[in-house]
XYZ file of C-alpha atoms in Angstrom:
778
model
C 0.000 0.000 0.000
C 1.319 3.479 -0.875
C 1.711 5.648 2.260
C -0.319 8.838 2.448
C 1.686 12.087 2.115
C 2.133 14.051 5.319
C 1.565 17.762 5.632
C 5.184 18.324 6.607
C 6.955 16.172 4.038
C 7.067 15.411 0.330
C 4.433 13.275 -1.363
C 6.135 9.888 -2.153
C 3.978 9.374 -5.236
C 4.843 12.819 -6.650
C 8.518 12.348 -5.852
C 8.599 8.974 -7.596
C 6.689 10.373 -10.543
C 9.187 13.223 -10.898
C 12.055 10.756 -10.840
C 10.379 8.581 -13.470
C 9.691 11.619 -15.676
C 13.287 12.794 -15.314
C 14.514 9.333 -16.251
C 12.207 9.236 -19.252
C 13.549 12.600 -20.484
C 17.101 11.349 -20.150
C 16.414 8.262 -22.240
C 14.472 10.207 -24.824
C 17.375 12.631 -25.139
C 19.933 9.869 -25.476
C 17.875 7.681 -27.818
C 18.476 3.996 -28.353
C 21.042 4.296 -31.115
C 23.314 6.904 -29.475
C 25.667 6.351 -26.573
C 23.851 7.567 -23.469
C 26.850 6.741 -21.280
C 29.846 7.051 -23.576
C 32.434 6.631 -20.852
C 31.269 3.058 -20.321
C 31.627 2.088 -23.992
C 34.962 0.642 -25.234
C 36.247 1.644 -28.637
C 35.560 -1.720 -30.222
C 31.884 -1.474 -29.270
C 31.474 1.476 -31.534
C 31.799 -0.699 -34.657
C 28.978 -3.018 -33.592
C 25.717 -2.584 -35.407
C 22.996 -1.950 -32.849
C 19.968 -4.235 -32.868
C 16.438 -3.625 -31.707
C 15.958 -4.689 -28.081
C 12.316 -5.508 -28.642
C 11.204 -9.107 -28.333
C 10.268 -10.811 -31.567
C 6.682 -11.758 -32.193
C 7.203 -15.435 -31.379
C 8.658 -14.785 -27.921
C 5.951 -12.251 -27.156
C 3.241 -14.684 -28.159
C 4.675 -17.532 -26.082
C 5.092 -15.347 -23.018
C 1.552 -14.029 -23.301
C 0.205 -17.554 -23.800
C 2.217 -18.961 -20.899
C 4.092 -21.430 -23.110
C 7.638 -20.076 -23.045
C 10.261 -22.597 -21.887
C 13.125 -20.105 -21.499
C 11.857 -16.717 -20.310
C 15.259 -15.959 -18.782
C 16.811 -16.193 -22.254
C 14.780 -13.251 -23.529
C 13.829 -11.267 -20.406
C 16.266 -9.489 -18.105
C 19.563 -8.068 -19.412
C 21.568 -9.613 -22.272
C 24.698 -8.618 -24.182
C 23.804 -7.944 -27.809
C 25.439 -6.105 -30.699
C 25.403 -2.458 -29.779
C 25.336 -2.908 -25.979
C 23.063 -4.491 -23.427
C 19.408 -5.131 -24.139
C 17.082 -4.778 -21.152
C 13.664 -6.377 -21.419
C 10.901 -6.601 -18.838
C 7.478 -8.205 -18.906
C 5.301 -6.287 -16.474
C 1.588 -6.498 -17.275
C -0.400 -3.452 -16.115
C 2.756 -1.321 -15.641
C 2.806 2.244 -16.957
C 6.586 2.566 -17.063
C 9.692 0.542 -16.227
C 13.048 2.119 -15.439
C 16.362 0.253 -15.123
C 18.474 1.289 -12.139
C 22.182 0.410 -11.971
C 24.414 2.577 -9.846
C 24.022 6.088 -11.226
C 22.494 4.764 -14.420
C 18.760 5.314 -14.835
C 17.181 4.254 -18.111
C 13.461 4.264 -18.790
C 12.555 1.390 -21.081
C 10.327 1.797 -24.095
C 6.756 0.598 -23.702
C 6.364 -2.044 -26.412
C 2.736 -2.808 -25.524
C 1.038 -5.785 -23.860
C 3.175 -5.293 -20.748
C 6.533 -5.543 -22.558
C 9.256 -2.959 -22.071
C 12.704 -2.812 -23.682
C 15.722 -0.645 -24.191
C 19.272 -0.888 -25.563
C 22.028 0.682 -23.473
C 25.553 0.938 -24.977
C 27.332 -0.945 -22.198
C 30.126 -3.460 -22.646
C 29.041 -5.715 -19.769
C 25.724 -6.713 -18.234
C 25.428 -4.751 -14.999
C 23.699 -5.636 -11.771
C 20.432 -3.809 -11.931
C 17.048 -3.255 -10.354
C 13.746 -2.170 -11.817
C 11.614 0.832 -10.948
C 8.085 -0.069 -12.025
C 5.348 2.553 -12.152
C 1.747 1.418 -11.848
C -1.320 3.575 -11.602
C -1.066 5.217 -8.210
C 2.187 3.612 -7.088
C 5.835 3.060 -7.948
C 7.777 -0.044 -6.854
C 11.517 -0.584 -6.848
C 12.291 -4.287 -7.161
C 14.844 -6.817 -8.311
C 14.569 -8.236 -11.799
C 13.698 -11.958 -11.395
C 15.128 -12.709 -14.816
C 18.677 -11.639 -14.026
C 19.334 -14.638 -11.749
C 21.012 -17.956 -12.517
C 19.060 -21.165 -11.725
C 18.761 -22.097 -8.074
C 18.982 -25.829 -8.831
C 22.279 -27.411 -9.792
C 23.158 -30.238 -12.138
C 23.327 -32.789 -9.311
C 19.785 -31.993 -8.167
C 18.473 -32.297 -11.710
C 20.388 -35.516 -12.322
C 19.018 -37.110 -9.133
C 15.478 -35.960 -9.927
C 15.748 -37.382 -13.425
C 17.037 -40.677 -12.041
C 14.328 -40.794 -9.363
C 16.985 -40.933 -6.629
C 16.727 -37.571 -4.865
C 16.217 -38.754 -1.291
C 15.691 -35.189 -0.038
C 13.454 -34.093 -2.869
C 11.670 -31.559 -0.681
C 14.903 -29.535 -0.511
C 14.987 -29.205 -4.311
C 11.345 -28.824 -5.312
C 8.636 -26.689 -3.777
C 8.933 -23.134 -2.441
C 11.958 -22.174 -0.353
C 12.711 -18.758 1.130
C 16.411 -18.251 0.521
C 19.137 -15.763 -0.304
C 20.273 -16.236 -3.889
C 23.167 -14.236 -5.336
C 22.964 -11.980 -2.300
C 19.250 -11.260 -2.678
C 16.469 -12.487 -0.378
C 13.480 -14.136 -1.986
C 11.828 -17.474 -2.645
C 12.840 -20.101 -5.156
C 10.021 -22.044 -6.749
C 10.481 -25.386 -8.496
C 7.956 -27.942 -9.722
C 8.030 -31.166 -11.729
C 5.656 -30.874 -14.698
C 7.240 -32.595 -17.719
C 4.118 -32.460 -19.916
C 3.435 -28.755 -19.395
C 3.826 -26.325 -22.280
C 4.566 -23.646 -19.728
C 4.373 -22.943 -15.990
C 3.919 -19.654 -14.158
C 3.815 -18.732 -10.475
C 0.709 -16.988 -9.195
C 0.053 -15.767 -5.685
C -0.854 -12.919 -3.438
C 2.368 -11.153 -4.422
C 1.143 -10.723 -8.036
C -2.603 -10.527 -7.357
C -2.999 -14.153 -8.538
C -2.014 -13.247 -12.066
C 1.031 -15.290 -13.013
C 1.335 -13.718 -16.484
C 4.449 -11.759 -15.573
C 6.147 -14.604 -13.693
C 6.811 -17.423 -16.163
C 9.144 -20.192 -15.003
C 11.986 -21.690 -16.998
C 12.316 -25.320 -17.965
C 15.533 -26.903 -16.727
C 15.707 -29.561 -19.400
C 14.904 -33.238 -19.619
C 14.178 -33.665 -15.902
C 10.842 -31.914 -16.454
C 11.527 -29.346 -13.711
C 10.448 -25.715 -13.945
C 12.158 -23.090 -11.779
C 11.953 -19.396 -10.851
C 13.542 -17.269 -8.138
C 11.288 -14.415 -7.046
C 13.088 -11.697 -5.062
C 11.169 -10.128 -2.240
C 8.738 -13.010 -1.774
C 8.973 -14.468 1.724
C 7.414 -16.875 4.193
C 3.659 -16.703 4.566
C 2.888 -15.828 0.939
C 0.122 -17.814 -0.776
C 0.856 -19.340 -4.170
C -0.099 -21.873 -6.823
C 1.367 -22.968 -10.121
C -0.451 -21.894 -13.274
C 0.181 -24.709 -15.750
C -0.480 -24.566 -19.476
C -1.525 -28.051 -20.504
C -0.541 -29.782 -23.756
C -3.916 -28.799 -25.240
C -3.313 -25.112 -24.445
C -5.783 -24.890 -21.560
C -4.648 -23.703 -18.140
C -5.023 -25.039 -14.643
C -4.076 -23.653 -11.232
C -2.451 -26.298 -9.057
C -1.328 -26.472 -5.461
C 2.338 -27.317 -5.035
C 2.787 -31.111 -4.656
C 5.748 -30.433 -2.339
C 4.232 -27.531 -0.422
C 5.336 -27.744 3.185
C 2.432 -25.638 4.363
C -1.104 -25.066 3.091
C -4.079 -22.855 3.707
C -6.706 -24.107 6.123
C -9.212 -26.253 4.178
C -11.474 -25.741 2.329
C -9.055 -23.113 0.958
C -6.528 -24.828 -1.306
C -3.523 -22.553 -1.829
C 0.005 -23.498 -0.886
C 1.915 -21.316 1.577
C 5.608 -20.407 1.432
C 7.117 -21.777 4.632
C 10.406 -21.363 6.467
C 10.881 -23.302 9.684
C 12.675 -21.720 12.602
C 11.879 -24.445 15.128
C 14.588 -25.493 17.592
C 14.265 -29.105 18.722
C 14.754 -30.238 22.307
C 14.463 -34.024 21.889
C 18.137 -34.847 21.410
C 18.157 -37.300 24.311
C 15.212 -39.198 22.829
C 16.796 -39.432 19.391
C 20.137 -40.544 20.854
C 18.624 -43.645 22.451
C 15.877 -44.341 19.922
C 17.975 -46.911 18.081
C 19.134 -48.795 21.194
C 16.880 -51.758 20.352
C 14.860 -52.660 17.251
C 11.122 -52.213 17.624
C 10.328 -55.926 17.522
C 12.608 -56.521 20.534
C 11.356 -53.598 22.609
C 8.092 -52.758 24.387
C 5.632 -51.099 22.039
C 2.160 -50.204 23.192
C 0.538 -47.611 20.957
C -2.415 -45.315 21.597
C -4.065 -44.517 18.253
C -5.334 -40.950 17.949
C -7.283 -38.835 15.502
C -5.778 -35.485 16.463
C -8.624 -33.190 15.310
C -11.181 -35.047 17.439
C -9.173 -36.236 20.472
C -10.073 -32.952 22.130
C -12.039 -31.116 19.435
C -10.942 -27.542 18.911
C -7.418 -27.903 20.258
C -4.445 -26.789 18.155
C -1.164 -28.677 17.884
C 0.322 -26.536 20.651
C -2.712 -26.934 22.885
C -2.627 -30.688 22.305
C 1.026 -30.609 23.324
C -0.034 -29.335 26.743
C -2.494 -32.195 27.330
C -1.747 -35.236 25.189
C 1.774 -36.158 26.423
C 0.643 -36.091 30.056
C -2.417 -38.223 29.338
C -0.533 -40.823 27.310
C 2.368 -40.962 29.773
C -0.042 -41.408 32.678
C -1.580 -44.437 30.933
C 1.854 -45.905 30.260
C 1.698 -46.186 26.472
C 5.110 -46.221 24.808
C 3.888 -44.592 21.588
C 1.097 -42.654 20.020
C -0.010 -43.513 16.494
C -1.475 -40.519 14.717
C -4.066 -41.030 12.040
C -2.894 -39.172 8.916
C -1.779 -35.604 9.557
C -0.876 -34.851 5.925
C -3.142 -32.194 4.450
C -6.486 -33.419 3.145
C -9.454 -31.412 1.855
C -12.290 -33.459 3.395
C -12.201 -33.905 7.168
C -14.584 -36.849 6.945
C -11.875 -38.888 5.208
C -9.985 -38.862 8.550
C -6.901 -37.935 6.550
C -6.847 -40.968 4.259
C -7.405 -38.934 1.060
C -4.275 -36.802 0.955
C -3.641 -33.803 -1.282
C -0.680 -32.255 0.578
C 1.777 -35.086 1.149
C 4.489 -32.782 2.524
C 2.315 -30.547 4.710
C 0.801 -31.229 8.146
C -2.862 -30.272 8.091
C -3.279 -26.564 8.681
C -6.501 -27.190 10.623
C -4.474 -27.438 13.845
C -1.605 -25.029 13.157
C 1.513 -24.580 11.070
C 4.363 -27.099 10.550
C 6.408 -25.718 13.442
C 3.406 -26.145 15.715
C 3.278 -29.813 14.723
C 7.000 -30.120 15.419
C 6.328 -28.713 18.872
C 3.770 -31.450 19.536
C 6.178 -34.202 18.424
C 8.950 -32.620 20.498
C 6.813 -32.502 23.636
C 5.791 -36.139 23.188
C 9.436 -37.148 22.851
C 10.423 -35.192 25.933
C 7.692 -37.090 27.794
C 9.280 -40.370 26.687
C 6.623 -41.159 24.070
C 7.390 -42.252 20.522
C 5.370 -40.933 17.580
C 4.106 -43.190 14.812
C 2.192 -41.684 11.911
C -0.222 -43.125 9.371
C 1.175 -42.695 5.868
C -0.989 -43.085 2.753
C 0.990 -43.820 -0.436
C -1.638 -46.109 -1.989
C -3.870 -43.465 -3.574
C -4.877 -39.801 -3.808
C -8.134 -37.919 -4.538
C -9.181 -36.520 -7.894
C -9.459 -32.847 -6.884
C -8.723 -30.719 -9.951
C -6.398 -28.385 -8.017
C -4.184 -31.186 -6.697
C -2.334 -34.149 -8.237
C -4.857 -35.604 -10.691
C -3.563 -35.106 -14.273
C -1.305 -32.518 -12.718
C 0.219 -31.123 -15.915
C -2.595 -32.050 -18.279
C -1.804 -35.733 -18.593
C -1.594 -38.649 -16.141
C 1.542 -37.917 -14.145
C 1.344 -39.177 -10.596
C -1.363 -41.707 -11.532
C -0.941 -44.615 -13.947
C -1.520 -43.849 -17.617
C -3.754 -46.935 -17.949
C -7.200 -45.838 -16.676
C -7.862 -49.338 -15.329
C -4.653 -49.219 -13.312
C -5.211 -45.624 -12.221
C -8.756 -45.785 -10.860
C -9.179 -47.276 -7.402
C -12.443 -49.242 -7.521
C -13.342 -48.850 -3.836
C -12.550 -45.274 -2.908
C -13.132 -43.207 -6.055
C -9.504 -42.140 -5.962
C -6.442 -42.575 -8.159
C -3.575 -44.992 -7.563
C 0.023 -43.856 -7.898
C 2.086 -45.081 -10.840
C 4.678 -46.999 -8.820
C 6.525 -47.913 -12.000
C 7.470 -44.321 -12.782
C 10.768 -43.455 -11.135
C 9.865 -39.818 -10.418
C 6.639 -40.896 -8.695
C 8.490 -43.469 -6.611
C 10.971 -40.726 -5.731
C 8.135 -38.398 -4.672
C 6.837 -41.041 -2.267
C 10.138 -42.433 -0.981
C 11.408 -38.928 -0.265
C 8.096 -38.175 1.455
C 8.602 -41.073 3.854
C 12.112 -39.818 4.612
C 10.801 -36.257 4.959
C 8.454 -37.023 7.838
C 11.149 -38.952 9.687
C 13.945 -36.441 9.152
C 12.124 -33.125 9.287
C 9.494 -33.946 11.920
C 11.399 -36.594 13.912
C 8.620 -39.132 13.357
C 9.620 -42.479 14.883
C 7.680 -44.711 12.549
C 5.306 -44.888 9.614
C 2.257 -47.128 9.558
C 1.615 -47.655 5.853
C -2.067 -47.728 5.000
C -3.764 -50.185 2.603
C -0.668 -52.129 1.570
C -2.752 -55.000 0.178
C -4.460 -52.641 -2.283
C -1.015 -51.796 -3.637
C 0.344 -55.324 -3.876
C -2.345 -56.940 -6.028
C -3.291 -55.933 -9.559
C -6.705 -57.549 -9.104
C -7.475 -55.899 -5.759
C -11.269 -55.282 -5.756
C -11.294 -55.808 -9.528
C -13.297 -58.291 -11.530
C -11.917 -60.423 -14.379
C -11.299 -58.225 -17.396
C -10.645 -55.183 -15.216
C -6.961 -55.919 -14.707
C -3.965 -57.123 -16.692
C -1.535 -59.768 -15.326
C 2.094 -58.830 -14.758
C 4.897 -59.875 -17.112
C 5.018 -63.305 -15.449
C 1.284 -63.829 -15.738
C 0.657 -63.225 -12.040
C -1.536 -60.875 -10.041
C 1.290 -59.258 -8.084
C 1.972 -55.580 -8.732
C 5.714 -55.796 -9.309
C 6.063 -52.009 -9.408
C 4.453 -51.658 -5.983
C 6.670 -54.405 -4.574
C 9.780 -52.589 -5.818
C 8.507 -49.286 -4.426
C 7.812 -50.661 -0.948
C 11.205 -52.345 -0.865
C 12.935 -49.126 -1.885
C 10.964 -47.059 0.616
C 11.738 -49.360 3.532
C 15.398 -49.776 2.648
C 15.860 -46.021 2.243
C 14.092 -45.060 5.464
C 15.947 -47.619 7.563
C 19.285 -46.584 6.042
C 18.791 -42.857 6.500
C 16.990 -42.714 9.853
C 18.264 -45.240 12.427
C 15.757 -46.223 15.085
C 12.564 -45.729 13.076
C 10.088 -48.500 12.351
C 7.762 -49.037 9.403
C 4.492 -50.881 9.943
C 2.345 -52.450 7.239
C -1.417 -52.608 7.323
C -1.495 -55.686 5.098
C -4.633 -57.807 5.265
C -3.564 -60.847 3.247
C -1.023 -63.630 3.684
C 1.611 -62.000 1.454
C 4.875 -63.759 2.179
C 7.703 -61.766 3.736
C 6.107 -58.431 4.649
C 8.570 -58.031 7.528
C 11.408 -59.960 5.922
C 14.535 -58.074 4.839
C 14.417 -56.924 1.218
C 17.533 -58.930 0.282
C 16.188 -62.234 1.658
C 14.302 -64.218 -0.953
C 11.213 -66.188 0.057
C 9.547 -69.272 -1.398
C 7.442 -67.043 -3.656
C 10.557 -65.778 -5.392
C 10.182 -62.225 -4.036
C 12.515 -60.555 -1.629
C 10.990 -59.353 1.609
C 9.122 -56.066 1.614
C 11.337 -54.825 4.437
C 8.763 -53.601 6.964
C 9.616 -53.726 10.647
C 6.139 -54.739 11.817
C 2.802 -55.829 10.347
C -0.719 -55.456 11.681
C -2.119 -58.875 12.592
C -5.513 -58.526 10.951
C -6.230 -62.251 11.308
C -5.791 -62.176 15.090
C -7.955 -59.080 15.328
C -10.786 -60.557 13.260
C -10.776 -63.998 14.906
C -10.471 -62.807 18.499
C -13.211 -60.196 18.140
C -15.470 -62.815 16.548
C -14.897 -65.046 19.587
C -15.424 -62.273 22.125
C -18.671 -61.124 20.499
C -20.281 -64.537 21.070
C -22.319 -65.447 24.124
C -20.089 -67.412 26.533
C -22.285 -70.492 26.179
C -21.281 -70.686 22.501
C -17.574 -69.892 22.870
C -16.473 -73.488 23.333
C -17.480 -74.162 19.735
C -15.190 -71.395 18.519
C -12.207 -71.944 20.777
C -9.906 -72.166 17.762
C -10.522 -68.504 17.005
C -8.378 -67.689 20.041
C -5.639 -70.233 19.443
C -5.206 -70.196 15.660
C -3.077 -67.040 15.752
C -0.247 -69.031 17.359
C -0.035 -71.218 14.253
C 1.382 -68.268 12.299
C 2.456 -65.916 15.099
C 6.120 -66.075 14.078
C 5.666 -65.807 10.315
C 5.911 -62.008 10.628
C 6.672 -59.370 13.263
C 3.157 -58.526 14.416
C 1.164 -55.713 15.971
C -2.208 -56.618 17.537
C -4.471 -53.790 16.323
C -7.718 -52.669 17.877
C -7.835 -49.633 15.614
C -10.312 -46.985 14.541
C -11.503 -49.285 11.740
C -13.022 -51.650 14.321
C -15.152 -49.058 16.139
C -16.946 -47.240 13.291
C -19.540 -47.819 10.575
C -21.840 -50.001 12.645
C -19.120 -52.251 14.049
C -19.739 -50.882 17.562
C -17.168 -49.789 20.112
C -15.012 -52.430 21.777
C -17.119 -52.734 24.923
C -20.357 -52.718 22.928
C -19.188 -55.711 20.891
C -19.218 -57.773 24.074
C -22.275 -59.855 25.061
C -24.225 -59.722 28.300
C -25.317 -56.945 30.605
C -23.206 -53.861 31.358
C -21.161 -55.586 34.062
C -20.440 -58.540 31.757
C -19.581 -56.287 28.833
C -16.975 -54.456 30.884
C -15.651 -57.720 32.325
C -15.351 -59.165 28.823
C -13.446 -56.107 27.587
C -11.094 -56.218 30.565
C -10.458 -59.951 30.095
C -9.842 -59.389 26.395
C -7.369 -56.572 26.996
C -5.489 -58.731 29.504
C -5.308 -61.547 26.941
C -4.226 -59.101 24.214
C -1.408 -57.519 26.235
C -0.021 -60.982 27.071
C -0.277 -62.395 23.545
C 2.879 -62.261 21.383
C 2.919 -59.044 19.383
C 2.842 -55.316 20.022
C -0.339 -53.556 21.111
C -2.441 -50.836 19.531
C -5.629 -49.432 21.045
C -7.798 -46.681 19.598
C -8.750 -43.678 21.698
C -11.930 -44.039 23.729
C -11.550 -47.794 24.068
C -9.200 -47.306 27.018
C -12.192 -46.266 29.138
C -14.888 -48.476 27.582
C -16.726 -45.825 25.605
C -20.048 -47.338 24.627
C -20.707 -45.301 21.500
C -18.935 -45.629 18.178
C -16.276 -43.053 17.458
C -17.303 -40.001 15.460
C -14.772 -37.526 14.085
C -17.339 -34.806 14.746
C -17.157 -35.007 18.540
C -14.429 -37.490 19.465
C -14.294 -39.579 22.653
C -17.031 -39.249 25.268
C -14.811 -37.712 27.948
C -17.837 -36.907 30.072
C -17.960 -40.607 31.004
C -14.907 -39.986 33.192
C -16.402 -36.977 34.942
C -16.896 -37.773 38.657
C -20.287 -36.046 38.733
C -21.733 -38.881 36.632
C -22.532 -41.951 38.687
C -21.443 -44.393 35.983
C -18.019 -42.812 35.581
C -16.388 -45.227 38.061
C -17.132 -48.044 35.624
C -15.181 -46.268 32.891
C -12.382 -45.101 35.157
C -11.908 -48.707 36.216
C -11.212 -49.843 32.656
C -8.844 -46.924 32.180
C -7.023 -47.870 35.379
C -6.659 -51.404 34.052
C -5.085 -50.128 30.821
C -2.640 -48.089 32.888
C -1.667 -51.160 34.934
C -1.442 -53.368 31.851
C 1.064 -50.965 30.356
C 2.986 -50.589 33.595
C 3.450 -54.323 34.136
C 4.012 -54.919 30.430
C 6.876 -52.428 30.216
C 8.472 -53.815 33.367
C 8.271 -57.448 32.187
C 10.706 -58.264 29.325
C 9.093 -61.701 28.974
C 6.112 -59.918 27.418
C 8.046 -58.233 24.612
C 11.699 -59.184 24.223
C 10.955 -62.406 22.328
C 7.770 -61.321 20.593
C 9.035 -62.606 17.262
C 10.763 -65.814 18.409
C 8.985 -69.104 19.233
C 11.167 -69.564 22.312
C 9.328 -66.663 23.936
C 5.999 -68.519 24.159
C 4.745 -71.864 25.421
C 1.210 -73.186 25.770
C 0.187 -74.463 29.177
C -3.268 -75.400 27.978
C -4.719 -74.348 24.649
C -7.431 -76.953 24.232
C -9.649 -76.355 27.269
C -12.574 -75.426 25.045
C -15.196 -76.806 27.425
C -13.887 -74.510 30.153
C -13.333 -71.478 27.909
C -9.859 -71.254 29.440
C -6.533 -70.363 27.816
C -3.196 -70.458 29.637
C 0.320 -69.850 28.338
C 3.796 -68.817 29.415
C 5.738 -65.843 28.080
C 9.506 -66.212 28.492
C 12.393 -63.744 28.652
C 15.762 -64.552 27.069
C 16.988 -65.936 30.401
C 13.877 -68.081 30.790
C 12.117 -65.848 33.329
C 8.391 -66.597 32.816
C 5.073 -64.851 33.074
C 1.963 -67.045 33.329
C -1.169 -65.639 31.653
C -4.537 -67.318 32.222
C -7.842 -66.211 30.684
C -11.234 -67.522 31.756
C -13.809 -66.444 29.165
C -16.686 -68.154 30.998
C -18.975 -66.204 33.368
C -18.320 -68.591 36.271
C -15.632 -68.799 38.936
C -13.313 -71.787 38.536
C -11.770 -72.616 41.934
C -8.723 -74.878 42.283
C -8.103 -74.874 38.554
C -4.945 -76.907 38.036
C -2.327 -75.800 35.514
C 1.038 -77.278 34.699
C 4.052 -75.053 35.392
C 7.859 -75.294 35.453
C 9.314 -76.836 38.597
C 12.028 -74.233 39.110
C 9.714 -71.476 40.368
C 9.227 -71.647 44.161
C 6.058 -69.509 44.152
C 3.878 -67.479 41.826
C 2.522 -64.021 42.609
C -0.539 -62.502 40.951
C 0.638 -59.227 39.401
C -2.528 -58.395 37.465
C -6.139 -59.489 37.695
C -8.726 -57.891 35.416
C -11.454 -58.801 37.946
C -9.931 -56.596 40.648
C -12.396 -54.365 42.428
C -10.508 -51.203 41.445
C -11.210 -52.056 37.801
C -14.921 -52.594 38.448
C -14.676 -56.387 38.906
C -15.832 -58.792 41.607
C -12.382 -58.993 43.237
C -12.055 -62.768 42.884
C -8.459 -63.919 42.606
C -5.319 -65.194 44.271
C -4.155 -62.619 46.805
C -1.503 -64.877 48.346
C 1.560 -66.387 46.649
C 0.727 -69.679 44.952
C 3.205 -72.496 45.541
C 3.611 -75.229 42.924
C 2.809 -78.792 43.813
C 5.014 -81.679 42.646
C 2.075 -83.182 40.753
C 2.742 -83.113 37.032
C 0.094 -81.595 34.812
C -0.262 -80.605 31.178
C 3.009 -82.357 30.434
C 4.935 -80.314 32.992
C 6.673 -81.552 36.149
C 4.717 -79.351 38.574
C 1.349 -77.666 38.810
C -0.499 -74.887 40.598
C -4.107 -74.590 41.654
C -5.588 -71.194 40.916
C -8.890 -69.491 41.483
C -9.954 -68.189 38.100
C -12.352 -65.232 38.308
C -15.242 -65.092 35.831
C -14.677 -63.319 32.524
C -11.176 -62.348 33.538
C -7.467 -62.654 32.785
C -4.820 -63.036 35.471
C -1.047 -62.682 35.156
C 1.363 -64.344 37.562
C 5.120 -63.960 37.878
C 7.662 -65.748 40.049
C 7.339 -64.323 43.547
């Protein structure tokens, strides 16, 4: 905005106008064919035949149409016969004057926003532009005098699909280039006929800011002086057919708050304080360490809270309950909140709904300082069709597969990535690295892996084409997942990748260089969600106890394949929405029995081989399904409600489960090795009883016993090792403080020399109804 003149000082507009008029007179007097500054002209220059500085018709037409590949070659200042030609493209400008030291030259108005002039100089000088618009005059740098901001190595790596820090090359970056502060813009759009930058800084008219093509890599680049952090922008792309489209930056690190769709120039100034956490993060691999994750949908955990406000509440809550990690449902920017983040448009930007990227860093930092790891859902399987985002980004299929049958996801109305295109793989692999390196994320849970692995996923015959070997495996997706995992583990020690893979694909958590019987190398994930265990065990628990004996195998079958992969036992958001009921509401019986069933189930789950994951609200037996609109029913924990003690009891159990779990290496150190588990009795179907031992590396045991019948079983004999002098009950889900009947074994239980269940000794326990008990050597 032009400042108003004061009564005691000169009018800035009049002063600038006088200067521009004076400059115009000087140029008019000198002319374009005479030496305006003779002292600067060497003798040999005098014999050169001067040329017209005006752009030819072809360049003018391409610049006006937004299809010029090399605007820097014709705009700016260039040595030509007769001196230096200055050319500027400033739509809506009334006059443009070149400033260089004491030199002031007003350029000729060539029409359509073009200005030019020939100055008899021997060398191209550093210069600025004084641009007069109606009512204002601006002094600015000439964007077209700068060399490219990307080097040959960047372009080579982008072209090869091997730029592991792609976000540092592409996107918008405030920087100082050739001594001038501004923002460098770069975007991959190989099919575009031209690309321009539009934003608040040019009133969303990119006509005067065309980008240059940097060759075969398909990258377009422009450095804009004076543009800084916080500016809104998009890329204006001219498609192959000549039409134009405004697109958000695929590598934008910040976005507007949805439903607005612009990208935002971002510069982080966050200082991390989690050095101690990062230093010890890689002490043990995830499958040999305790991992108990609390799954959270950040926008609805406490609706209305920002990232920084969440940072004041969430770490304390999670630490109090003893979880080792949080798992965040997708935080990448997404236009529709009802997708819960699973339809991503801004893969490099945390959602602006809760704050800016540094605010999100603050939340991660505070969680780390509280001793809590941060896992994040990552969605590389697909993206939505919004016409301002990735779909046909430069006028042709680019991020999606060129075959419409391969591109269209049949279930979600979205588009699948073209995993066979090296630049697309690079976009995704670098994105995985980005979250781990820039935001200190400790692990990525990869969504919908099965949909990526199979060409016929949700497709009927005739809707898919077999791979080159005649199979249904998506070989491109396999190669992508292997590359992603190998790259992340190499670059960021201590992180873990987790696959949500719902089939029996061989080798999901096997190393990529180890071949399996199928002929494929492993996918390289650290952990895999055990969807089979989840489905079978919930089926069992939802049945009336009188029927459970007929389905006993649902609770034991998981041990047949428990060591085929490194597993997580997931009770996730997917199990408590869309009519599936909350965890406690899945359970049969009256309210007391429902809570008892949930407590018994959680005790069984925490003792079973595998890591744990529990969705928010289930830790206090919320009866209603989760809704992103209002989140968990926290009022159930309010003391003024009489029923709140029931819910607090379940929450107290979860806290104790985590406390004992973390303090008992037998429950996690050998999660992925058969020597860490032994059945005591797995076939007591008539009793609805399961009992097993978990074993540490030194053989130290924990005995877990679940009674899924609604009756007390006194003096229930179980075989045990004979080298334990006494067993002490360390956890009982029927304890009164959890809302149970307080039936159990308060005193140490001494083994008897009577063999049982194939073991040399045995104990007689009182098994409470619908409960799980844990016992350790006293």
